mmCIF file of C-alpha atoms in Angstrom:
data_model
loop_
_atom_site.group_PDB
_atom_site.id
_atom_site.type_symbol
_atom_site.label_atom_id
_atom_site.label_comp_id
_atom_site.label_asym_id
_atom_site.label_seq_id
_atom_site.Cartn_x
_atom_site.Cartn_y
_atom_site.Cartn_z
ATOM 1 C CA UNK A 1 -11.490 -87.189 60.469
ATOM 2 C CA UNK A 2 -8.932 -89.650 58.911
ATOM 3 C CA UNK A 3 -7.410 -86.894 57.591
ATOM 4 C CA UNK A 4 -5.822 -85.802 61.111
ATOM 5 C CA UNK A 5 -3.633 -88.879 60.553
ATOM 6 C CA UNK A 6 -1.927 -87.180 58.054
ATOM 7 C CA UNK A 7 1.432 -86.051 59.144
ATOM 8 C CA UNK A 8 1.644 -83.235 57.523
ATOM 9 C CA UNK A 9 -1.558 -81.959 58.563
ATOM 10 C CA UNK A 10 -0.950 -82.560 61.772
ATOM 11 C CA UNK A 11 2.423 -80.878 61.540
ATOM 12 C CA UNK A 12 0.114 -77.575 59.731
ATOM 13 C CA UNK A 13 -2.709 -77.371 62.694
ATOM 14 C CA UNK A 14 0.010 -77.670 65.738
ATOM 15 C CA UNK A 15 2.076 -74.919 64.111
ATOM 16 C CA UNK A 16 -0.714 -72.446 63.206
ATOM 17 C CA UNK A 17 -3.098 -73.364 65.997
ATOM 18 C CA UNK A 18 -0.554 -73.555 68.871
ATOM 19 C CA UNK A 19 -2.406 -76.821 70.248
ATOM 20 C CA UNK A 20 -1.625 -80.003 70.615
ATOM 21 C CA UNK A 21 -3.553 -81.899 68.274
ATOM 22 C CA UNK A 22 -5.920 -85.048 69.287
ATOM 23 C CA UNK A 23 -5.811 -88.238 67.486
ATOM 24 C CA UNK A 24 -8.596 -89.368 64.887
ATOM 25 C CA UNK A 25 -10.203 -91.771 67.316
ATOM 26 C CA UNK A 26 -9.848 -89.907 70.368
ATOM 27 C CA UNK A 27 -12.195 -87.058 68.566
ATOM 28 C CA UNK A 28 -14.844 -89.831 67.120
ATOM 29 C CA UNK A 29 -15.104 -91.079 70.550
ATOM 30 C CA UNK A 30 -14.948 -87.956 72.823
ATOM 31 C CA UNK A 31 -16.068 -85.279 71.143
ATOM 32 C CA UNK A 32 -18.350 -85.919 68.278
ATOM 33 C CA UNK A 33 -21.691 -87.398 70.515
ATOM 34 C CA UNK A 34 -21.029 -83.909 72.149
ATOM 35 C CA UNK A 35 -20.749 -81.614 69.548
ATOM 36 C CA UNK A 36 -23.799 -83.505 68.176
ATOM 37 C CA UNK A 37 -25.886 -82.851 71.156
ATOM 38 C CA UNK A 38 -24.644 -79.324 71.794
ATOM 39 C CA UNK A 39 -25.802 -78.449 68.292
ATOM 40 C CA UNK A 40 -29.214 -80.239 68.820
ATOM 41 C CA UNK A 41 -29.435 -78.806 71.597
ATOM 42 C CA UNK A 42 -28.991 -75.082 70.390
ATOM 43 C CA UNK A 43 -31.698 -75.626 67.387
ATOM 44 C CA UNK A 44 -34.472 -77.303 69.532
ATOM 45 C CA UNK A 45 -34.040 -73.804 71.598
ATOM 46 C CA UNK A 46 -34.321 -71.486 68.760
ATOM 47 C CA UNK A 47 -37.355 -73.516 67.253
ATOM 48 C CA UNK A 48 -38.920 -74.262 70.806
ATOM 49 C CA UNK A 49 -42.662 -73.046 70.454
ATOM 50 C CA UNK A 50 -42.364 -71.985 67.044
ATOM 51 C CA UNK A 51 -43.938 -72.945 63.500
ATOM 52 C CA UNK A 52 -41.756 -73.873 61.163
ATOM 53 C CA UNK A 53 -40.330 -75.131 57.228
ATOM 54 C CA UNK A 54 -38.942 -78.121 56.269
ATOM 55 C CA UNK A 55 -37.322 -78.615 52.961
ATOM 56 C CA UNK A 56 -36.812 -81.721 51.253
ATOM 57 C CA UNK A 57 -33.591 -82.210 48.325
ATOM 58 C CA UNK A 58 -31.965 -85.172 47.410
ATOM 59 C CA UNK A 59 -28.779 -85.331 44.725
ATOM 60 C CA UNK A 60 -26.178 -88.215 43.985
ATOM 61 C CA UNK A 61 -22.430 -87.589 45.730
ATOM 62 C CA UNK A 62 -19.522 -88.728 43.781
ATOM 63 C CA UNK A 63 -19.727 -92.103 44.379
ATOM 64 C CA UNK A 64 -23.440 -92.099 43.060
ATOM 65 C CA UNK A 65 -24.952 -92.531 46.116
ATOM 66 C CA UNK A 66 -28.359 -90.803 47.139
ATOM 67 C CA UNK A 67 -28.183 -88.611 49.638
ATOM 68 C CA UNK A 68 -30.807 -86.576 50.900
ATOM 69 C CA UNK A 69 -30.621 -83.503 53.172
ATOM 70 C CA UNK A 70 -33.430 -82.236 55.748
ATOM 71 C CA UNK A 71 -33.368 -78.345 56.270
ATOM 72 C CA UNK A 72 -35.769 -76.877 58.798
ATOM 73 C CA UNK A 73 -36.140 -73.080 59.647
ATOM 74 C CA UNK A 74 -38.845 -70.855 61.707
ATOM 75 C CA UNK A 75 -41.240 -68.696 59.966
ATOM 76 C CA UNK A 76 -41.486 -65.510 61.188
ATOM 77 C CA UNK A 77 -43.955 -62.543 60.143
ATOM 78 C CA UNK A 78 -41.494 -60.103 59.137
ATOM 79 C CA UNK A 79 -37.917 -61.138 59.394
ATOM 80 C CA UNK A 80 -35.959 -63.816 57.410
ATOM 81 C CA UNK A 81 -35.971 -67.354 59.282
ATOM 82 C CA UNK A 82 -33.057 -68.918 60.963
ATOM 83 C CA UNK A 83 -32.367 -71.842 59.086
ATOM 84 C CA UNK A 84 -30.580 -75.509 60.041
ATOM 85 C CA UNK A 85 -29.088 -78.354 58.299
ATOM 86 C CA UNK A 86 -31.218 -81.083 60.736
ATOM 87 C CA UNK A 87 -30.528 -84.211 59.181
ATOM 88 C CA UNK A 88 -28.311 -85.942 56.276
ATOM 89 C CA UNK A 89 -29.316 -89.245 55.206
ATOM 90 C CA UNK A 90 -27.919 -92.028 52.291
ATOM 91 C CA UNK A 91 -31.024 -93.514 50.714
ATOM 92 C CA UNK A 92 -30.945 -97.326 49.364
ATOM 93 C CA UNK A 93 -33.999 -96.046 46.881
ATOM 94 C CA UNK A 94 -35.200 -92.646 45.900
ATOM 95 C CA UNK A 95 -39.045 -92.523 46.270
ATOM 96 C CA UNK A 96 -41.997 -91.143 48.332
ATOM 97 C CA UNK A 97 -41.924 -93.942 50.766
ATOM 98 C CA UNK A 98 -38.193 -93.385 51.499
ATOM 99 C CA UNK A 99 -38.594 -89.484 51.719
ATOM 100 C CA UNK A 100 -41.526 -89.901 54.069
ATOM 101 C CA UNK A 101 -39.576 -91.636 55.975
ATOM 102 C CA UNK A 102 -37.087 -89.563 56.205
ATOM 103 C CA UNK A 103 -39.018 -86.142 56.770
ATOM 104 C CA UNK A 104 -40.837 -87.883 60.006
ATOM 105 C CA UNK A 105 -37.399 -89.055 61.102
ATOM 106 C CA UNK A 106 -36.038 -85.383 60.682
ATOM 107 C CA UNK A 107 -38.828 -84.127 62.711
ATOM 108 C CA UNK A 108 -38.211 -87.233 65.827
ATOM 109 C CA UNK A 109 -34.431 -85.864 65.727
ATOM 110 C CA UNK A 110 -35.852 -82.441 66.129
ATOM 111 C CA UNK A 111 -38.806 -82.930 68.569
ATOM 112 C CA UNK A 112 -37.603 -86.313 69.984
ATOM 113 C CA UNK A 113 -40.651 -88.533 70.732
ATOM 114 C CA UNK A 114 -42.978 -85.333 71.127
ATOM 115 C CA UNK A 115 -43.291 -84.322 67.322
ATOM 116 C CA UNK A 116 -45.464 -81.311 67.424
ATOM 117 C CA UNK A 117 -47.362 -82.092 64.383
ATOM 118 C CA UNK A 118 -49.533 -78.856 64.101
ATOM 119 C CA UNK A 119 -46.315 -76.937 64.414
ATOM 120 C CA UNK A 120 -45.085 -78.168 61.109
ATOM 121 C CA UNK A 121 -46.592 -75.496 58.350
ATOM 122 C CA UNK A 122 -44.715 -75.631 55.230
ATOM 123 C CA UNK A 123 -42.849 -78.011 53.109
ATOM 124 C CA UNK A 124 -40.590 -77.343 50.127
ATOM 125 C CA UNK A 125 -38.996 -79.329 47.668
ATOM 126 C CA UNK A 126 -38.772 -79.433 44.394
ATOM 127 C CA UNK A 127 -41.574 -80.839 41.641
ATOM 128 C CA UNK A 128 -40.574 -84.357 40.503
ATOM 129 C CA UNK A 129 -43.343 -86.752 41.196
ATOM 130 C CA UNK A 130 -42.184 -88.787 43.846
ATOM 131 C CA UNK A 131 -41.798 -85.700 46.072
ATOM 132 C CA UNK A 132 -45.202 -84.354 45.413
ATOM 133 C CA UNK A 133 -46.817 -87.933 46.007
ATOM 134 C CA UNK A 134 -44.336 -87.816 49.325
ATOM 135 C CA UNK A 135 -45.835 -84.502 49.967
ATOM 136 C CA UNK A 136 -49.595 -86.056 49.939
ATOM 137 C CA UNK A 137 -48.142 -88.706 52.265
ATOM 138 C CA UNK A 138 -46.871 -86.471 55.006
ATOM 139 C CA UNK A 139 -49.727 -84.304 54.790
ATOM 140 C CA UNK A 140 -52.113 -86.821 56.394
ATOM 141 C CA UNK A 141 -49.258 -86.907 59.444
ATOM 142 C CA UNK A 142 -49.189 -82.844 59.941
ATOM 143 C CA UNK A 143 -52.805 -81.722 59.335
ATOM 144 C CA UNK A 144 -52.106 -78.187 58.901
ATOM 145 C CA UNK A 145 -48.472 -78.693 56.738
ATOM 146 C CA UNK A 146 -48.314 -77.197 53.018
ATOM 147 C CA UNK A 147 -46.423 -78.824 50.212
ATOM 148 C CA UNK A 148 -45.209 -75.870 48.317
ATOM 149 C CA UNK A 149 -42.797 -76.777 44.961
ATOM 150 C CA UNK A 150 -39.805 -74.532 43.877
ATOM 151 C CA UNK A 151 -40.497 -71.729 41.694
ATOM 152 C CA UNK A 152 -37.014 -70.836 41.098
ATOM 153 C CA UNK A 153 -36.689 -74.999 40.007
ATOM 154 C CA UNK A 154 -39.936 -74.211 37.708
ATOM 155 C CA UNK A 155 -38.405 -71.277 35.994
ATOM 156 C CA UNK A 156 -35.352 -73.511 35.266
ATOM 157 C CA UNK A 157 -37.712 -76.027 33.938
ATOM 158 C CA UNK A 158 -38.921 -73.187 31.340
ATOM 159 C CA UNK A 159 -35.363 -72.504 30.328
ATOM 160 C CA UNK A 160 -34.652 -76.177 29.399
ATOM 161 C CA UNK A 161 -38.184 -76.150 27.536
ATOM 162 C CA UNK A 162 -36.466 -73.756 25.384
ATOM 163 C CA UNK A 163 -33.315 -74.596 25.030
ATOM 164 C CA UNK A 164 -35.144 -78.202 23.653
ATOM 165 C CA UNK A 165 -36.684 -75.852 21.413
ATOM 166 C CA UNK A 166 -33.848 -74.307 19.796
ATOM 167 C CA UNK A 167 -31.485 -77.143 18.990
ATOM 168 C CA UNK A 168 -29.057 -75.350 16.445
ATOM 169 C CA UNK A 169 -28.784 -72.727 19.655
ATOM 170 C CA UNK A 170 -27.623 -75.194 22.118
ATOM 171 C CA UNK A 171 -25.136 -77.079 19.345
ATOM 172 C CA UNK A 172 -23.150 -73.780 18.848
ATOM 173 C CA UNK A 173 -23.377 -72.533 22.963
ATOM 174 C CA UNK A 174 -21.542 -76.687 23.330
ATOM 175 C CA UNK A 175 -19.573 -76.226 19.818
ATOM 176 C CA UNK A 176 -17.625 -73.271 21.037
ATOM 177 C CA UNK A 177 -17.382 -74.419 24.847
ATOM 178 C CA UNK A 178 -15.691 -77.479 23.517
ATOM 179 C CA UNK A 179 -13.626 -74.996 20.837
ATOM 180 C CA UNK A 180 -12.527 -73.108 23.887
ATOM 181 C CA UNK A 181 -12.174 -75.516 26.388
ATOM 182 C CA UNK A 182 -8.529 -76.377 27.323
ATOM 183 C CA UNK A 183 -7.207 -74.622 24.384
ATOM 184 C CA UNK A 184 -4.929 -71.567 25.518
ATOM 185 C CA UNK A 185 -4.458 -71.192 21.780
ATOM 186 C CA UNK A 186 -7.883 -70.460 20.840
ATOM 187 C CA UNK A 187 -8.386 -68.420 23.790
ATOM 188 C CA UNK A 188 -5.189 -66.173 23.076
ATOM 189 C CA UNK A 189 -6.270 -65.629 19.385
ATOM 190 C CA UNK A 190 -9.701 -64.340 20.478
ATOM 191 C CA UNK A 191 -8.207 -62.097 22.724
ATOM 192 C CA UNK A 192 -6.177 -60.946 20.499
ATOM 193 C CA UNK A 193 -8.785 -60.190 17.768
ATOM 194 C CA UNK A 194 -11.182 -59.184 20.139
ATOM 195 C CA UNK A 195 -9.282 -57.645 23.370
ATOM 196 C CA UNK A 196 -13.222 -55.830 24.481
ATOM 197 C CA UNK A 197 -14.869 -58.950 24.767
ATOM 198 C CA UNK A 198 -15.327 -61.145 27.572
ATOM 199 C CA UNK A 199 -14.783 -65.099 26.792
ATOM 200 C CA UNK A 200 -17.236 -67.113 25.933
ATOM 201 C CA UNK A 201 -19.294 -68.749 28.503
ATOM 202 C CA UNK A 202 -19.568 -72.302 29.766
ATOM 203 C CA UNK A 203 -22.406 -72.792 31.035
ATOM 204 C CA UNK A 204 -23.763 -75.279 32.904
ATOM 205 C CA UNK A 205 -26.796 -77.108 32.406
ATOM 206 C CA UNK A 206 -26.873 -77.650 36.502
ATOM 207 C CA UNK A 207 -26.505 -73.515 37.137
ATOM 208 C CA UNK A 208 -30.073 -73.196 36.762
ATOM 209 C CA UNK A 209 -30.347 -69.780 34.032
ATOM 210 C CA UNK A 210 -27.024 -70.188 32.694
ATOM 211 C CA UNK A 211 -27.677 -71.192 29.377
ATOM 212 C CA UNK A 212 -29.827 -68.164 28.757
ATOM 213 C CA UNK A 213 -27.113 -66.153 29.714
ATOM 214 C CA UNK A 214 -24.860 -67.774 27.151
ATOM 215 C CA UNK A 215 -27.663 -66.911 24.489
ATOM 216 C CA UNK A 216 -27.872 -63.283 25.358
ATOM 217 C CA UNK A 217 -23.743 -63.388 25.421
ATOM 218 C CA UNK A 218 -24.054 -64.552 21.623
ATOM 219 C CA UNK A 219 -26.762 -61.791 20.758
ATOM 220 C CA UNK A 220 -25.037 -59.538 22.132
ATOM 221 C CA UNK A 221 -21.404 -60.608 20.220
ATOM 222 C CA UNK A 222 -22.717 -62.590 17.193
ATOM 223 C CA UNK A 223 -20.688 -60.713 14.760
ATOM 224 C CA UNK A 224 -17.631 -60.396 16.390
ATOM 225 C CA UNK A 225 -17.617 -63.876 17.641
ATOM 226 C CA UNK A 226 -18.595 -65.353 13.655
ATOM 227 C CA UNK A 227 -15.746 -63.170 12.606
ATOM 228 C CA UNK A 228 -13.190 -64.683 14.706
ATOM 229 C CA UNK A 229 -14.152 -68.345 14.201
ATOM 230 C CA UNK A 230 -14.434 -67.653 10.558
ATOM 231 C CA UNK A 231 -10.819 -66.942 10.339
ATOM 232 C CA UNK A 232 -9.649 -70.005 12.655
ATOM 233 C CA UNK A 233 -7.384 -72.148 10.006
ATOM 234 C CA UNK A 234 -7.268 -75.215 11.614
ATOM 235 C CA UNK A 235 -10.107 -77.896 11.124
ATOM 236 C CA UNK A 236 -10.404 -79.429 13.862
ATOM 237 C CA UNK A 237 -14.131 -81.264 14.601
ATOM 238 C CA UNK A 238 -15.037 -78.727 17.357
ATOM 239 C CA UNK A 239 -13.965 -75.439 14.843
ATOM 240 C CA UNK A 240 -15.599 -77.458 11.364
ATOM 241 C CA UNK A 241 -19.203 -77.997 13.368
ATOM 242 C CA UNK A 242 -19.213 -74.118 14.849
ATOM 243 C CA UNK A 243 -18.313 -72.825 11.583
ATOM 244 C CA UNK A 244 -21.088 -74.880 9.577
ATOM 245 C CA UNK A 245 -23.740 -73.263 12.685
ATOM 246 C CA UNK A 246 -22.363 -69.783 11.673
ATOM 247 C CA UNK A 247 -23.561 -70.326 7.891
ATOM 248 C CA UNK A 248 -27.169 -71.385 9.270
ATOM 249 C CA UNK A 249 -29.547 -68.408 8.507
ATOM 250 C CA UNK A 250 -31.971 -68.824 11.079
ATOM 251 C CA UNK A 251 -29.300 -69.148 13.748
ATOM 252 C CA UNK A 252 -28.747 -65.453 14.764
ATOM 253 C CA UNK A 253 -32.761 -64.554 14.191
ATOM 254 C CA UNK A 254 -33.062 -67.710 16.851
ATOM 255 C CA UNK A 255 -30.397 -66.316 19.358
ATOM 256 C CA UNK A 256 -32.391 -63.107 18.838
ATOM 257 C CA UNK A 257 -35.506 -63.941 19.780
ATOM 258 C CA UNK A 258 -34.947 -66.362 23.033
ATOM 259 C CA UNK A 259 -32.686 -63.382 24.311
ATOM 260 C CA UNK A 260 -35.752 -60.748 23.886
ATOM 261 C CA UNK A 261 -38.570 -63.125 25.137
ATOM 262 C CA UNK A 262 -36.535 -65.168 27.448
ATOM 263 C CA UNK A 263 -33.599 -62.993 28.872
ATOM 264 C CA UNK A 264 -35.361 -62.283 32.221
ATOM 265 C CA UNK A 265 -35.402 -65.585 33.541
ATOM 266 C CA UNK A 266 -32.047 -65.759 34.239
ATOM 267 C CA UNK A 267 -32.118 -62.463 36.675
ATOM 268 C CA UNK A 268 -35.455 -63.495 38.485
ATOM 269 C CA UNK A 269 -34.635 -66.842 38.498
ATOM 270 C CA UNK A 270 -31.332 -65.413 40.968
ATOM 271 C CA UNK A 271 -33.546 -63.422 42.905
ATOM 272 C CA UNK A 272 -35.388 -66.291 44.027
ATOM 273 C CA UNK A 273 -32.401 -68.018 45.145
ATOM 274 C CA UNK A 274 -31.521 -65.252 47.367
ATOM 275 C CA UNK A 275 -32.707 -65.389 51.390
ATOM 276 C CA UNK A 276 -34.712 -62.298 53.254
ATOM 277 C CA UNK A 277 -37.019 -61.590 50.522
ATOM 278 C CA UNK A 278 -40.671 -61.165 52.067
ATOM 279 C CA UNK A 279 -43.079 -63.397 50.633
ATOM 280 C CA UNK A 280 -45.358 -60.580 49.092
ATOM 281 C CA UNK A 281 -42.378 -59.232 47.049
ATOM 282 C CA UNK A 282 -41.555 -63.076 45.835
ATOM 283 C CA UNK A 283 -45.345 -63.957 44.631
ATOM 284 C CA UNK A 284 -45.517 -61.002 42.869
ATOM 285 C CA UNK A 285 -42.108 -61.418 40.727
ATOM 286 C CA UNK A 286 -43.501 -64.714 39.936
ATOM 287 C CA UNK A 287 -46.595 -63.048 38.719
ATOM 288 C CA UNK A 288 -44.952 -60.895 36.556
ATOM 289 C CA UNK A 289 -42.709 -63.491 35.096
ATOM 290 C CA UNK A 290 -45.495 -65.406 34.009
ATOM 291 C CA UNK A 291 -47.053 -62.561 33.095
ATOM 292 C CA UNK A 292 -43.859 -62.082 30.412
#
């Protein structure tokens, strides 16, 4: 809210919002314990005398603190849940005393001092160790709770198994991200030699399935894509490494086969992400992927 001391912020939101505009500390004060309980308010009502989910994730912000956020949504028999942000909380240390804590403290905002513990069904996070040993933990506090870990998190777990796998792969999909990366000259010669094909991806190791995508990308291109490096003339480090993976033999027969065994992961793993999907339909595209 410091940010409304801006000037010319202030100047923006009175001339597009045709109000006059409170200070920062006149909001913090009036408003905010309001707003809080108005929203509180409006949850506990949808969730009144309902079971429900709570999920579980923790990351680092840019300051490298942990934060952890507390989701919680009703589970219904046919429709998709309504869902709610409950509670955000920095955490000194990062284990499955702290995250205990904080999932019974989610559940006292939520419930106040009547927690209804048998109300509490299903818990999700993902599988590192200190949530599943938190899991254990908050399972002898809600008797009938669930600790379920993320499949679409597994999936990506299987993608980084092979990408471990398949080193000379993953040294030419970061050879020509770096050859491409902030270098409009590159990029315009590619275009030019090849104006049909899309550039070449960056993934992200984060953006779970995106490195699988890359390797179907270079299946799919290989030739074109050797060609063009092939006739860069400058020898930079970036262009000298790619063009030395080009020469390796067993490099396309390698981009090959992850693309044919491993090029559905990406797509399911994306459906799994997505909301509404009934539980039936989600168990059984996990059965089929690990059927693949």
């Amino acid at each position: 809210m410091n940010k409304l001391n801006n000037k010319h912020f202030r100047e923006f939101l009175s001339k597009y919002c045709k109000k006059t505009i409170p200070d920062e500390s006149t909001l913090r004060k009036e408003y905010f314990n309001s707003c809080y309980e108005n929203t509180l308010a409006k949850i506990h009502d949808t969730i009144t005398d309902q079971k429900i989910w709570v999920s579980i994730d923790e990351t680092t912000d840019s300051v490298r603190r942990n934060v952890a956020n507390v989701i919680v949504g009703t589970l219904q028999p046919q429709n998709p849940s309504n869902m709610f942000v409950i509670h955000t909380e920095y955490l000194e240390k990062v284990n499955h005393s702290t995250i205990f804590q904080l999932f019974d403290k989610a559940m006292h905002i939520l419930w106040g001092n009547g927690v209804k513990h048998n109300d509490v069904l299903l818990f999700v996070s993902d599988a590192a160790p200190y949530m599943k040993k938190a899991g254990d933990c908050i399972k002898a506090l809600y008797p009938k709770l669930i600790h379920v870990t993320c499949l679409a998190h597994a999936l990506h777990n299987v993608c980084e198994e092979v990408r471990a796998h398949y080193q000379d792969v993953d040294q030419l999909i970061g050879g020509m991200k770096k050859t491409f990366l902030k270098c409009p000259k590159r990029t315009a010669i590619f275009n030019e030699k090849c104006p049909e094909l899309p550039n070449p991806p960056r993934p992200i190791t984060t953006r779970w399935g995106t490195w699988i995508k890359a390797v179907q990308y270079y299946c799919k291109y290989f030739n074109q894509i050797k060609s063009v490096i092939e006739d860069f003339e400058e020898e930079s480090q970036c262009v000298k490494v790619v063009k030395q993976l080009f020469q390796n033999v067993s490099l396309q027969s390698n981009i090959v086969y992850i693309s044919t065994n491993f090029g559905f992961l990406p797509d399911i793993i994306t459906t799994l992400e997505g909301k509404g999907e009934s539980l039936t339909k989600c168990i059984n595209i996990v059965l089929d992927a690990k059927k693949k």
